[in-house]
XYZ file of C-alpha atoms in Angstrom:
553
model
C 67.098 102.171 121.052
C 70.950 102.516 120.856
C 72.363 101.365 117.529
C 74.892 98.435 116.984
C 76.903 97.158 114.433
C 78.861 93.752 114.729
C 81.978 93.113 112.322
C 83.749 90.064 111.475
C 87.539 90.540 111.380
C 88.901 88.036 109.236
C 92.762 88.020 109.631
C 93.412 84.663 107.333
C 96.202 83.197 104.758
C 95.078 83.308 101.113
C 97.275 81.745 98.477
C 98.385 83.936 95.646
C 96.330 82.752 92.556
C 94.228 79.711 94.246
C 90.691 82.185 93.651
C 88.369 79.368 94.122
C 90.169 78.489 97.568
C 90.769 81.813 98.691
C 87.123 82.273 97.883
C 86.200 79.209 99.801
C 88.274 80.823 103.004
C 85.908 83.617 102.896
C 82.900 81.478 102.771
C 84.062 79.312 105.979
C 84.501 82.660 107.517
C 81.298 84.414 106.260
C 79.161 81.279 107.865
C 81.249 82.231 111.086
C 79.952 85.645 110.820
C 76.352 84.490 110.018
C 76.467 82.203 113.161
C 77.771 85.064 115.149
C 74.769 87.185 113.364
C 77.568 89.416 112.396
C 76.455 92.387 109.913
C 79.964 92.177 108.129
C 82.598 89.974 107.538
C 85.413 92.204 106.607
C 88.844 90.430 104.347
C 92.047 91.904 103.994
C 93.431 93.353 100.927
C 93.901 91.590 97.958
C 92.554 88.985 99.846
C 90.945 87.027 96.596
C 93.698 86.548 94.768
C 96.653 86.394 97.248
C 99.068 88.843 97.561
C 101.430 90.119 96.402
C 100.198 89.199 92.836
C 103.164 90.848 90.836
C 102.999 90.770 87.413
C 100.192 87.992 87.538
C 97.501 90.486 88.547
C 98.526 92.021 84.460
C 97.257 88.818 82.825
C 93.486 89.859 81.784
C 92.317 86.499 82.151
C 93.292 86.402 85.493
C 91.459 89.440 86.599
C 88.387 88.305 85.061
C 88.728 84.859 86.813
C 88.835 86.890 90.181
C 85.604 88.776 89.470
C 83.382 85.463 88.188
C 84.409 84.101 91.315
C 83.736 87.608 93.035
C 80.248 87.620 91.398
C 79.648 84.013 92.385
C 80.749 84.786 96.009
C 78.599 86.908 96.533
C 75.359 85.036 94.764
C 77.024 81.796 97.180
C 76.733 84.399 100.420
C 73.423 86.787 99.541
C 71.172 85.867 102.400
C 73.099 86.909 105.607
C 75.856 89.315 106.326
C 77.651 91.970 103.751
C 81.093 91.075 103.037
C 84.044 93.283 102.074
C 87.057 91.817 100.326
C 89.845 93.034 98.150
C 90.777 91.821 94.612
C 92.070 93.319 91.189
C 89.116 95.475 88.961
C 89.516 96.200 85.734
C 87.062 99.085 84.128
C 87.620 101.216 81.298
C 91.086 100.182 80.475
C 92.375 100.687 83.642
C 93.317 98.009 86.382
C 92.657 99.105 89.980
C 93.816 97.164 93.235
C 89.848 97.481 94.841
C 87.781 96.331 97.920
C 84.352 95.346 97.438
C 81.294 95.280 99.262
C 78.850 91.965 98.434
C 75.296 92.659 100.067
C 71.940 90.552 98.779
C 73.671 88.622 95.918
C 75.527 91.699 94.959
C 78.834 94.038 94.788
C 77.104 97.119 96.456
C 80.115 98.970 96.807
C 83.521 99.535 95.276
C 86.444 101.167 96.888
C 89.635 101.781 94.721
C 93.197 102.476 96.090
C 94.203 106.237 95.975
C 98.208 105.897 97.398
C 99.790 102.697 95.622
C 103.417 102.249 97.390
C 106.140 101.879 94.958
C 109.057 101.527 97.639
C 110.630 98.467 99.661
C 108.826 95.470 98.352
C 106.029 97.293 96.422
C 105.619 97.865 93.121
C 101.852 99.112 92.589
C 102.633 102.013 90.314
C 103.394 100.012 87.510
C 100.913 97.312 88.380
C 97.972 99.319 89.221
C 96.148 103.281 88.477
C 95.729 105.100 91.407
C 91.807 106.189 91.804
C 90.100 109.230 92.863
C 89.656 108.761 96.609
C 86.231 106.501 97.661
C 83.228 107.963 99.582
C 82.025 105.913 102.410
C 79.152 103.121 102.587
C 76.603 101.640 104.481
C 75.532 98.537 105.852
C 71.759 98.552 106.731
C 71.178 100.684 109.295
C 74.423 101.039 111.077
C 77.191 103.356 110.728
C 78.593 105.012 107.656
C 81.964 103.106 106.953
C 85.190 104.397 104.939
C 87.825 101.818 103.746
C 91.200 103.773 102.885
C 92.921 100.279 101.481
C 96.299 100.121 103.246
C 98.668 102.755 101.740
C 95.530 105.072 101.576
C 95.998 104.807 105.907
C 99.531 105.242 106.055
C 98.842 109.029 104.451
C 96.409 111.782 106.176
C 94.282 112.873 103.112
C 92.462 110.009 102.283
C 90.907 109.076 105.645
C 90.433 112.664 106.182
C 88.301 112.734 102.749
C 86.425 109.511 104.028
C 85.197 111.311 107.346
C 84.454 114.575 105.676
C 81.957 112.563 103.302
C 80.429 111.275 106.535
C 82.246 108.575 107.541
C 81.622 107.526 111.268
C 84.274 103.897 111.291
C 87.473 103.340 109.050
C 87.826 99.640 108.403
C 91.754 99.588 106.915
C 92.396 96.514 104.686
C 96.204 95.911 104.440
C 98.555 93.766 102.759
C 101.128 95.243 104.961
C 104.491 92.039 104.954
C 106.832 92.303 108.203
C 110.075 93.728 109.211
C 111.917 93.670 112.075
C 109.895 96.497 114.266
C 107.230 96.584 111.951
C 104.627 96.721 113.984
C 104.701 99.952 116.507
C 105.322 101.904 113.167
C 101.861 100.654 111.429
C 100.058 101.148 115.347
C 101.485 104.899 114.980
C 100.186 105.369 111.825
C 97.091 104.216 112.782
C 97.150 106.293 116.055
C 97.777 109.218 113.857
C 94.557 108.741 111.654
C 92.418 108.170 114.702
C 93.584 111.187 116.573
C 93.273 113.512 113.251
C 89.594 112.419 112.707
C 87.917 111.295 115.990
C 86.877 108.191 114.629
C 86.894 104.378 115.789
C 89.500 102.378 112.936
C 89.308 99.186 112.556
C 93.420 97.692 110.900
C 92.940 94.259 109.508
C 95.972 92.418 107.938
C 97.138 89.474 106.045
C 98.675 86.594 107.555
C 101.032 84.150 106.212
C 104.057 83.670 103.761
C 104.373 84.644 99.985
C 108.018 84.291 98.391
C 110.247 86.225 100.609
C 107.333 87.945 102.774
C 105.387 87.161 105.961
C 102.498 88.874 106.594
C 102.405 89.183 110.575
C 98.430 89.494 111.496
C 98.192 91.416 114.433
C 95.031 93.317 113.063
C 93.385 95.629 115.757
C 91.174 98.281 116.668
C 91.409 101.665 118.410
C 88.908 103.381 119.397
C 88.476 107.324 119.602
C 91.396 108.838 121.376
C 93.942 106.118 120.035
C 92.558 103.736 122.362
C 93.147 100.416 122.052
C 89.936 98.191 121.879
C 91.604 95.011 121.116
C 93.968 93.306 118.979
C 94.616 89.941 117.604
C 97.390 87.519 117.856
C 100.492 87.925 115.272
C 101.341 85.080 112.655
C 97.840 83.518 113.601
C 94.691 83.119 112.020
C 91.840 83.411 112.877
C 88.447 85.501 113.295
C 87.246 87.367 115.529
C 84.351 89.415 116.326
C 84.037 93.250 117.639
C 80.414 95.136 118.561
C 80.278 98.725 118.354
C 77.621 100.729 119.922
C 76.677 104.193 119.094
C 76.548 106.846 121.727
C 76.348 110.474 121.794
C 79.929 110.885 121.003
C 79.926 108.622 117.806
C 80.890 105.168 117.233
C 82.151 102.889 119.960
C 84.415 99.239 119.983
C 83.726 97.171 122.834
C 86.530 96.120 124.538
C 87.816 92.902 123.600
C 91.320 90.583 124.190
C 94.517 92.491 123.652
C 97.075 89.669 122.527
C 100.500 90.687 122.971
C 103.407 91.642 121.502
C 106.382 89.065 121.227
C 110.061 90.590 121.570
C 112.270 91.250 118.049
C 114.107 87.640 118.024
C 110.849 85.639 118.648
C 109.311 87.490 115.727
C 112.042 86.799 113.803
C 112.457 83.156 114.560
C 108.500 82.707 114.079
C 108.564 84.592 110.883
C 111.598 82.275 109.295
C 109.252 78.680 110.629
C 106.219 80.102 109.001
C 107.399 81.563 105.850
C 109.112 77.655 105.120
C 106.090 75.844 106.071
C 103.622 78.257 104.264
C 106.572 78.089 101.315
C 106.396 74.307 101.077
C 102.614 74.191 101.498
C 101.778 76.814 99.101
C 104.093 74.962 96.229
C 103.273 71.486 96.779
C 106.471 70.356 98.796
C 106.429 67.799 102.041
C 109.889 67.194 102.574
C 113.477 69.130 102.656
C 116.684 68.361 103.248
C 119.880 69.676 104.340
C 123.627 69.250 104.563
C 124.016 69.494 108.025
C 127.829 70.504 108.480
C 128.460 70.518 112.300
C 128.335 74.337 112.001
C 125.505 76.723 113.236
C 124.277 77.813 110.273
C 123.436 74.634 109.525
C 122.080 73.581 112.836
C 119.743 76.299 112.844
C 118.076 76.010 109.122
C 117.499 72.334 110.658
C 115.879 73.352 114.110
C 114.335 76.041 111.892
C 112.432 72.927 108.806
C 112.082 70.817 111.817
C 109.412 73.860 114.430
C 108.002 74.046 110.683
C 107.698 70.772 109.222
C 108.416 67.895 111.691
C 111.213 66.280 112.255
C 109.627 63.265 109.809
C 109.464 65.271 107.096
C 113.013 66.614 107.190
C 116.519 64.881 106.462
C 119.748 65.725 107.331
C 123.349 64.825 105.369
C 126.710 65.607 106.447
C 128.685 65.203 103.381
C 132.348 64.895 105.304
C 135.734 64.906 103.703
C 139.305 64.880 105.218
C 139.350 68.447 106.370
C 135.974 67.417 108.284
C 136.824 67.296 111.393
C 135.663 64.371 114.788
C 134.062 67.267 116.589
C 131.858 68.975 113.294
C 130.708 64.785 112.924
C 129.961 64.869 116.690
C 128.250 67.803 116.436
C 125.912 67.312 113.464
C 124.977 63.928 114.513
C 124.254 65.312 117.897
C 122.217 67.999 116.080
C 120.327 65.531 114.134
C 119.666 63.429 117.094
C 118.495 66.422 119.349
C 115.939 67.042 116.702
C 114.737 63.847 116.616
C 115.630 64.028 112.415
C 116.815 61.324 109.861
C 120.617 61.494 110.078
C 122.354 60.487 106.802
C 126.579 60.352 105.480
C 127.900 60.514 102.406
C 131.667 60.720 102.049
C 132.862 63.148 99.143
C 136.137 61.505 99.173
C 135.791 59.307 95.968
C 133.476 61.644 94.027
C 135.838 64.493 95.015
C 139.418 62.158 93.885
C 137.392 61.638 90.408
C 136.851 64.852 89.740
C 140.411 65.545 90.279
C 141.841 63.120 88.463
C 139.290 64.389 85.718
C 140.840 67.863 85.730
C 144.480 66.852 86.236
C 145.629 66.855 82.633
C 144.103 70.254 82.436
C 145.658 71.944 85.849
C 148.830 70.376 85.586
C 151.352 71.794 88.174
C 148.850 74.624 89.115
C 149.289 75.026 92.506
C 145.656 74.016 94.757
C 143.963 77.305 95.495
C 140.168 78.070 95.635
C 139.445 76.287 93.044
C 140.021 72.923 94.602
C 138.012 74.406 98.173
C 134.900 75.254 95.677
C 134.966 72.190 93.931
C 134.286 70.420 97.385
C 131.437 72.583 97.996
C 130.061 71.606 94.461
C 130.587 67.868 94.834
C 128.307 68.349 98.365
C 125.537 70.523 95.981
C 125.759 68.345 93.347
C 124.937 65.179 95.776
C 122.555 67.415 97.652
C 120.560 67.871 94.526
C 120.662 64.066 93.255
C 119.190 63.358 96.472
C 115.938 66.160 96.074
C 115.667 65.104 92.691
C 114.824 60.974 93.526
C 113.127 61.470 97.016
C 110.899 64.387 96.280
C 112.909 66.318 98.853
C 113.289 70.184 98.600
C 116.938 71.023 99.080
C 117.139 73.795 102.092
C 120.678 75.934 101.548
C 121.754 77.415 104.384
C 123.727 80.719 103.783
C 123.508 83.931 106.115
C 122.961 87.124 105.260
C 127.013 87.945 106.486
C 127.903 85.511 103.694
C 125.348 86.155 101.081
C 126.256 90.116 101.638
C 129.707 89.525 100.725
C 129.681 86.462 98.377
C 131.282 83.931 101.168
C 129.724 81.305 99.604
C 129.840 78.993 96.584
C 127.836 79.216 93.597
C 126.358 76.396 92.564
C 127.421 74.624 95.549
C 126.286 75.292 99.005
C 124.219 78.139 97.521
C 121.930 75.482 95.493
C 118.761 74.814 96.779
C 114.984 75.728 96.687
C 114.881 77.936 100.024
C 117.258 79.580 102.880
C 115.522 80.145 105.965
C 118.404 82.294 107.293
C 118.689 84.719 103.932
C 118.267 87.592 105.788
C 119.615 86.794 109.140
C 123.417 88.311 109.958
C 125.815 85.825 111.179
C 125.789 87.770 114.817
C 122.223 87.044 115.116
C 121.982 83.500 113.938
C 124.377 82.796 117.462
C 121.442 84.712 118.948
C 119.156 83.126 117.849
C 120.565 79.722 118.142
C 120.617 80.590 121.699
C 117.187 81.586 121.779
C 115.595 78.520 120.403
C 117.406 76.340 122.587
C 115.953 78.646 125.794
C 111.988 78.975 124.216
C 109.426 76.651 123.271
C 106.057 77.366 121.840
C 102.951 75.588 120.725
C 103.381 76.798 117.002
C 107.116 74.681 117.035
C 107.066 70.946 116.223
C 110.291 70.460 116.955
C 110.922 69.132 120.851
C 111.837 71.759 123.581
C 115.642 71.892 124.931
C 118.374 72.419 123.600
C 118.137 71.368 120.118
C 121.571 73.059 118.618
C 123.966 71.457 120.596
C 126.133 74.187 122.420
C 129.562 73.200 121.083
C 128.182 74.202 117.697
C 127.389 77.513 119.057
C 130.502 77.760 120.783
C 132.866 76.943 118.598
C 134.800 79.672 115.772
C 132.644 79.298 112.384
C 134.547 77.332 109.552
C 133.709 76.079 106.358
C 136.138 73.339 106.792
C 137.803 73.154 102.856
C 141.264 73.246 104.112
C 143.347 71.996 107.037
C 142.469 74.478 110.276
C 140.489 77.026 108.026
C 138.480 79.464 110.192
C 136.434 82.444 108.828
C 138.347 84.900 110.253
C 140.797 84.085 107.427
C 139.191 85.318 104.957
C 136.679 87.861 106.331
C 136.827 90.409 109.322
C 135.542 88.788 112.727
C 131.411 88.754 112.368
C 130.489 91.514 114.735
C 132.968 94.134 112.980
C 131.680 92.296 109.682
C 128.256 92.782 110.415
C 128.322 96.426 111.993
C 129.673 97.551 108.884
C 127.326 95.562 106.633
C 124.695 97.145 108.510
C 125.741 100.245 107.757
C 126.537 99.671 104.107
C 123.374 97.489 103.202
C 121.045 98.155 105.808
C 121.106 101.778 106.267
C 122.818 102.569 103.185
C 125.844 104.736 104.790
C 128.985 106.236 103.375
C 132.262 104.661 103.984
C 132.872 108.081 105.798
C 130.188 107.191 108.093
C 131.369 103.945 108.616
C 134.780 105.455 109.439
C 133.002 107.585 111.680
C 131.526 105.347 113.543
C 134.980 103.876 114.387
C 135.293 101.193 111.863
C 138.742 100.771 109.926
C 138.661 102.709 106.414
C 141.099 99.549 104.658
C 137.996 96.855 106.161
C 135.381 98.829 105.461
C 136.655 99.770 102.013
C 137.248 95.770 101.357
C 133.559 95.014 102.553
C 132.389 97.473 100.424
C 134.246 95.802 97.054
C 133.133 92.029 98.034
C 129.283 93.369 98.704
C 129.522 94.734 94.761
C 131.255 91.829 93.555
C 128.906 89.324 94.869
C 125.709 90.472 93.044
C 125.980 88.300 90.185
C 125.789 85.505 92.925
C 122.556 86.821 95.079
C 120.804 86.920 91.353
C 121.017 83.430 91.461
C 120.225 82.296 95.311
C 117.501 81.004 96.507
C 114.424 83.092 97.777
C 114.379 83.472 101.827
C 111.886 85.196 104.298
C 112.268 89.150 104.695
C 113.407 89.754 107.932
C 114.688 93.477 107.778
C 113.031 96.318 105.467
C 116.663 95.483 103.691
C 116.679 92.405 102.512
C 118.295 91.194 99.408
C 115.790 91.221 96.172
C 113.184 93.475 96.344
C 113.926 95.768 99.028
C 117.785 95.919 97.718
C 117.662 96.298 93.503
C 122.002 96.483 92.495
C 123.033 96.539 88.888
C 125.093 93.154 88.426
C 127.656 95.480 86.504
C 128.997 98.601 88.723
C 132.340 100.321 88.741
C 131.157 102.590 90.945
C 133.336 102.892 94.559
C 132.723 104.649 97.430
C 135.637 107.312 97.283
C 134.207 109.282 100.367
């Protein structure tokens, strides 16, 4: 009689440090299994406690929270399938990122991480010990199983160890956060471990936000050959079950669906909806607000809370002075109303006169500079704030990556807030993707379909309206020269000489260069956003604050 082995894939969204509900995930999806007669339900990485843990995972009596709750998982799940599920173990003075194997009431097996990543986002080096590479297991009678735990995949020698001990099926649980073209670069990897051991692997993934990441989903199995068997939806959860069958040849996956890929920009746009809704869930908030300026910055951080929250739970404000001009007014309210959103005004014009009479004595006959433009920007924060502070409302600020690169933005003015949907989103792209929203629709969006960002927003040049006819372009290079050489600079990390190079004035480039250095101090203090490039500002991009350092090349 041919053997078989059924595995649950559980590709679901645990909350970093809720154990007993992360715990209570894996039960819903272990009596899935069981009613499937499944004879494993199979977790991501890290999947008890959340991830990424940080520093948390260091506090002893949080590790020893996450096994009680391991132990009484598996007492809770001991008469039907095995589950395997990752979470922090700490033995002989040494804390290991792990993936366990509950069978009969039991931990049956323990896998510990061999590669920890200390690059990008990842700093597992000086969170966790690496281990001496795991041998495989078993599950009854079906096939002998390795689990390299994410890193451990994306090198050769540990799956290669696995299937040299006898291992006939890699399961892969990953904690593995998105960038822009993530995903063909994980399938590669993958493709490569397959095709160097001849064995079926099974790549299961996190799903959901956590800070500044998104973990994408999109967990899938090849078979022998590189073959894809199937693969599941990215951003979604959800469980799904794969047979495999043994034939002369080894292991096999029955075919199953293959959901595809969406393009770059839809990823993008899907990542910045669920990492704010995930955001607000995960920390207790049901309501933001915005300043919503006329411009498209803006417009998009509101079409953006609105696909993630619904347009009840978000509120816009356009804060206008006298440089605000009839068509940014016409333009947010049109916004607003495209949205379907509350649509509020407050005029800065008395708070902003006070304040000026306030500082007259001191400023004398100093002539009005930027001082005067900034103190606009902090009247608008500091009503902005008042506002999230009686109503409960989290305040969404709504800065680029173009101006939180070079600094083009006030600090403690339009930079305050909780969140910024667009942190890592150049000023080039947010027109593209303003464009895109108004052209796509999907189920996951609770905004309405149309065009939501009206297109004399997108149209129009970009100003941040402190001064009569202001226009970026007065004080910064025109955004796609701006943002070519920021992606050289930031994104790729390139000389001024290459930037030069690539045809790019040395005098711009070299200006660019000084306001991305200046501007740290301020991106210590912004808000968190979602990680849209493997570049982002914070963890993927760590600047001293002080640096006299300049590019001479």
């Amino acid at each position: 009689m041919t053997k078989s082995f059924r595995l649950t894939m559980a590709q679901l969204n645990p909350t970093v440090g809720d154990i007993s509900g992360n715990a209570a995930l894996a039960r819903d999806a272990w009596e899935q299994a069981r009613a499937a007669r499944a004879d494993m339900v199979a977790f991501p990485e890290m999947f008890l406690t959340g991830y990424q843990t940080q520093d948390l995972v260091r506090r002893p009596a949080f590790v020893a929270d996450a096994m009680r709750r391991l132990r009484l998982l598996a007492l809770d799940c001991a008469d039907g399938p095995a589950i395997a599920i990752g979470g922090p173990l700490y033995e002989q003075d040494r804390l290991y990122n792990a993936y366990f194997v509950l069978k009969g009431g039991a931990i049956t097996a323990t896998m510990r991480k061999h590669f920890l990543p200390n690059f990008n986002v990842f700093d597992e080096v000086r969170l966790f010990k690496s281990a001496d590479i795991s041998g495989p297991y078993t599950i009854g009678d079906g096939p002998r199983i390795g689990s390299p735990i994410c890193e451990d995949a994306w090198n050769p020698d540990v799956s290669e160890a696995m299937v040299e001990s006898g291992a006939e099926i890699l399961i892969v649980p990953n904690g593995s956060p998105y960038f822009r073209g993530k995903f063909p670069i994980r399938l590669n990897n993958m493709v490569a471990r397959v095709i160097e051991n001849d064995v079926p692997l099974v790549y299961l993934n996190l799903v959901g936000g956590q800070d500044d990441q998104v973990f994408d989903g999109g967990s899938f199995v090849l078979n022998r050959g590189a073959k894809l068997a199937m693969q599941m939806p990215v951003f979604e959860t959800g469980v799904a079950h794969v047979d495999f069958h043994q034939t002369d040849e080894g292991w096999v996956a029955q075919l199953g669906k293959k959901a595809t890929l969406p393009d770059d920009i839809a990823q993008d746009y899907r990542v910045m909806v669920e990492s704010l809704r995930d955001y607000m869930r995960k920390t207790g908030f049901r309501k933001v607000l915005l300043g919503l300026s006329g411009g498209i910055d803006s417009a998009i951080v509101a079409a953006i809370a609105v696909d993630a929250l619904g347009a009840d739970n978000v509120r816009c404000v356009m804060l206008p002075s006298e440089y605000t001009s009839q068509g940014s007014l016409d333009d947010a309210a049109a916004a607003a109303k495209a949205l379907g959103c509350t649509y509020d005004t407050i005029n800065i014009a008395g708070p902003r006169a006070a304040v000026t009479d306030a500082l007259a004595p001191l400023f004398g006959d100093l002539p009005p500079d930027l001082t005067e433009e900034n103190i606009q920007s902090r009247i608008r924060g500091l009503l902005l704030m008042a506002q999230s502070n009686k109503f409960g409302e989290m305040l969404l600020t709504t800065g680029n990556k173009s101006e939180v690169a070079v600094g083009y933005a006030t600090i403690y003015g339009d930079m305050a807030g909780g969140y910024n949907p667009i942190k890592d989103l150049y000023k080039t792209r947010v027109f593209d993707t303003a464009r895109w929203r108004n052209a796509n629709h999907h189920d996951w969006m609770h905004g309405p379909a149309g065009e939501v960002i009206p297109a004399a927003i997108i149209d129009k040049p970009p100003s941040a309206e402190l001064r009569p006819d202001q226009k970026d372009e007065d004080s910064l290079p025109p955004y796609d020269i701006l943002d070519g050489i920021l992606d050289m600079l930031v994104d790729r990390e390139a000389s001024v000489a290459d930037c030069v190079a690539a045809g790019y004035d040395r005098e711009t480039v070299k200006r660019v260069e000084h306001l991305i250095y200046i501007s740290e101090y301020k991106r210590f203090q912004s808000a968190p956003g979602p990680r849209l490039s493997n570049r982002a500002f914070w963890l993927d991009r760590r600047y001293p604050i002080v640096n006299r350092w300049r590019d001479e090349s």
